[in-house]
Amino acid sequence: MSYVHILDNTNEQNTLYLKSVSADEIILKQASADRIITFNDSTATIHFGEGLLSSIVFDDGTTWDKAQIEQHIAKTVVGTFDNDVVETATANQTYSYTLDTGADTLIFKVLDDIDNLGGNSNGEWTDFNLSENDKLDLSQLLINNNGNLQEFITVKDTQAGVVMSVDRDGSNQSTYHSQELILLTAKHYTLEDLMASNAFIH
C-alpha cells in the first residue's frame, strides 16, 4: 500500500489526507479515547485522539467531516463459545466481528438494494477460521447466482489478511460493481480454499 498522511494545522483545522486509499479500504476503530485507522491491505495503523481531526480526505475526493468520522467508527460484535448466527442490521454501519469459537455464520442482509454491497459497509472478521466451520452467508446479496462463485466473489491476499470483494450480479452484468466487503484478519486463504471448505452460503 502506498499512502501519505498530512496534518494541516492552519487555523487549528487538522485534516488527514490519505493518498491512494479509498473509504472502503480502511476500518476506523475506537480504543478508549483514541481513534485507530487500519488498512485492508496493510498492517500499518494511524492513531489520533477523539475530536483532534476536523476531516479525513480520501484519494477520490471523498471527505469525512468530524461528525462523519465518529459515525464511521466500527461497531464491535462479540460472539460466544456456541455456534453464533449474526446478521448485519444497520445500513452503512461498519462492523468488527470477533465471534469466538464454534461454527459461526455471518449473514449479509440487503439493507439498501441500490448499493453495490446492499447497504453493507466494509468490515472485518478478526477470528474467522475454516477449521471451526465458520461461514459467510451471501445468499441475500447475490443476484441470479448461477453457482459459479468466481463471477461474484474475488479475494486479495494482503499483509492484513484476506480481503473479499463481492459483485452482486456477477462480472457479466453491469448494474452492480465489485467492491470490498470484508477483511478476514490475519488469514491467507485463496478463493479455492474458501470454496472447498464450503465457507459460502449462496
XYZ file of C-alpha atoms in Angstrom:
202
model
C 0.000 0.000 0.000
C 1.195 3.475 -0.827
C -0.265 6.312 1.184
C 0.763 9.655 2.606
C -0.925 11.388 5.513
C -0.584 15.114 6.085
C -1.819 17.104 9.052
C -2.663 20.686 8.114
C -2.743 22.786 11.268
C -3.897 26.026 9.628
C -6.439 27.669 11.957
C -6.237 24.555 14.131
C -8.089 22.556 11.486
C -6.376 19.160 11.341
C -7.017 17.355 8.065
C -5.758 13.859 7.308
C -5.110 13.213 3.611
C -4.987 9.546 2.579
C -3.359 9.127 -0.816
C -4.084 6.015 -2.916
C -6.689 4.980 -0.345
C -10.488 4.954 -0.673
C -13.018 4.980 2.152
C -13.891 1.306 1.652
C -10.244 0.293 2.166
C -10.000 1.336 5.813
C -11.622 0.418 9.105
C -11.918 3.059 11.812
C -11.918 1.751 15.382
C -12.190 3.157 18.880
C -9.762 2.294 21.669
C -10.641 4.255 24.797
C -10.241 7.934 23.823
C -8.157 7.090 20.746
C -9.289 6.526 17.189
C -7.354 3.995 15.108
C -7.351 3.643 11.325
C -6.410 0.217 9.991
C -5.978 -0.653 6.331
C -7.350 -3.656 4.457
C -4.083 -4.245 2.604
C -1.503 -3.359 5.253
C -0.649 -3.811 8.914
C 0.023 -0.060 9.184
C -2.122 1.983 11.563
C -2.786 5.658 12.231
C -3.745 6.804 15.727
C -5.368 10.090 16.701
C -7.273 11.408 19.689
C -11.011 11.931 19.879
C -12.008 15.162 18.171
C -8.480 16.005 17.012
C -9.224 15.617 13.293
C -11.576 18.011 11.569
C -11.707 15.882 8.419
C -10.312 12.911 6.510
C -9.847 13.303 2.756
C -9.533 10.184 0.583
C -7.817 9.812 -2.779
C -11.051 10.077 -4.797
C -12.054 13.297 -3.042
C -14.471 11.694 -0.582
C -14.326 13.708 2.634
C -15.464 12.799 6.133
C -16.050 15.737 8.463
C -15.740 15.460 12.237
C -19.274 14.110 12.669
C -18.835 11.558 9.880
C -15.558 10.365 11.384
C -17.415 9.461 14.572
C -20.257 7.867 12.584
C -17.826 5.583 10.738
C -16.311 4.046 13.864
C -16.762 0.278 13.608
C -19.298 -1.320 15.919
C -17.775 -4.276 17.763
C -19.766 -7.522 17.730
C -18.571 -10.234 20.126
C -19.734 -13.836 19.904
C -19.865 -16.759 22.304
C -18.414 -20.243 22.536
C -21.543 -21.540 20.773
C -22.431 -21.601 17.072
C -23.373 -17.948 16.638
C -25.512 -16.626 13.790
C -25.059 -12.892 13.265
C -26.831 -10.628 10.767
C -25.864 -7.203 9.508
C -28.545 -4.865 10.779
C -27.856 -1.201 10.047
C -27.196 0.286 6.619
C -23.740 1.799 6.128
C -22.579 0.669 9.574
C -19.070 -0.780 9.738
C -18.730 -3.844 11.958
C -15.771 -5.563 13.580
C -16.684 -9.171 14.383
C -14.952 -11.350 16.968
C -17.229 -14.369 17.199
C -15.040 -16.711 19.273
C -15.057 -20.488 18.898
C -17.868 -22.501 17.375
C -19.186 -22.779 13.824
C -20.248 -19.171 13.366
C -22.234 -17.708 10.464
C -22.274 -14.090 9.330
C -25.339 -13.193 7.248
C -25.153 -10.171 4.956
C -28.657 -8.762 4.584
C -29.817 -6.395 1.837
C -30.215 -3.082 3.651
C -30.139 -0.839 0.566
C -30.899 -2.559 -2.727
C -29.339 0.084 -4.999
C -25.971 -0.143 -3.249
C -23.069 -2.273 -4.544
C -22.891 -4.008 -1.163
C -26.601 -3.970 -0.433
C -26.140 -1.219 2.143
C -23.383 -3.097 3.959
C -20.135 -1.276 4.730
C -16.779 -2.973 4.558
C -15.894 -4.637 7.840
C -13.626 -7.219 9.415
C -13.937 -10.658 10.986
C -10.993 -10.916 13.332
C -11.190 -14.640 14.127
C -12.717 -16.267 11.038
C -11.480 -19.845 10.899
C -12.178 -22.549 8.327
C -11.212 -25.248 10.811
C -14.133 -24.132 13.007
C -16.508 -24.282 10.011
C -17.194 -20.541 10.035
C -19.373 -19.368 7.139
C -20.271 -16.248 5.166
C -23.913 -16.146 4.060
C -24.184 -14.163 0.815
C -27.493 -15.663 -0.324
C -29.429 -12.407 0.032
C -26.749 -10.293 -1.650
C -26.061 -12.308 -4.791
C -28.457 -11.864 -7.717
C -29.023 -14.503 -10.420
C -26.356 -16.646 -8.839
C -25.622 -19.466 -11.270
C -23.371 -21.326 -8.863
C -20.173 -20.023 -10.447
C -18.930 -18.057 -7.455
C -15.821 -16.870 -9.310
C -18.117 -14.457 -11.182
C -19.346 -12.915 -7.922
C -16.504 -13.152 -5.406
C -12.848 -12.180 -5.565
C -10.263 -12.323 -2.806
C -6.988 -10.482 -2.375
C -4.215 -11.675 -0.071
C -2.676 -8.735 1.810
C -0.441 -8.113 4.810
C -3.549 -7.618 6.932
C -5.305 -10.786 5.729
C -7.740 -11.799 3.014
C -9.871 -9.005 1.561
C -13.068 -10.338 -0.019
C -14.911 -8.315 -2.658
C -18.398 -9.004 -3.996
C -20.059 -8.189 -7.316
C -23.746 -8.692 -6.540
C -24.901 -9.515 -10.080
C -21.694 -11.100 -11.310
C -18.895 -9.923 -13.538
C -21.023 -10.365 -16.691
C -23.641 -7.804 -15.588
C -23.266 -4.069 -15.059
C -25.928 -2.996 -12.549
C -23.590 -3.529 -9.600
C -19.814 -3.397 -9.403
C -17.267 -5.305 -7.353
C -16.494 -3.688 -4.011
C -14.601 -4.735 -0.891
C -16.958 -6.298 1.653
C -14.920 -7.833 4.463
C -11.393 -8.439 5.708
C -10.675 -11.859 7.191
C -7.971 -10.663 9.535
C -4.607 -12.458 9.520
C -5.899 -15.224 7.234
C -4.360 -16.043 3.878
C -6.926 -18.292 2.229
C -7.441 -18.428 -1.508
C -10.900 -18.363 -3.060
C -10.394 -22.037 -3.838
C -9.671 -22.736 -0.143
C -12.873 -20.995 0.893
C -14.979 -22.746 -1.736
C -13.517 -26.179 -0.989
C -14.398 -25.711 2.687
C -17.969 -24.637 1.820
C -17.367 -21.309 3.551
C -20.045 -19.574 1.455
C -23.802 -19.925 1.774
C -25.215 -18.722 -1.537
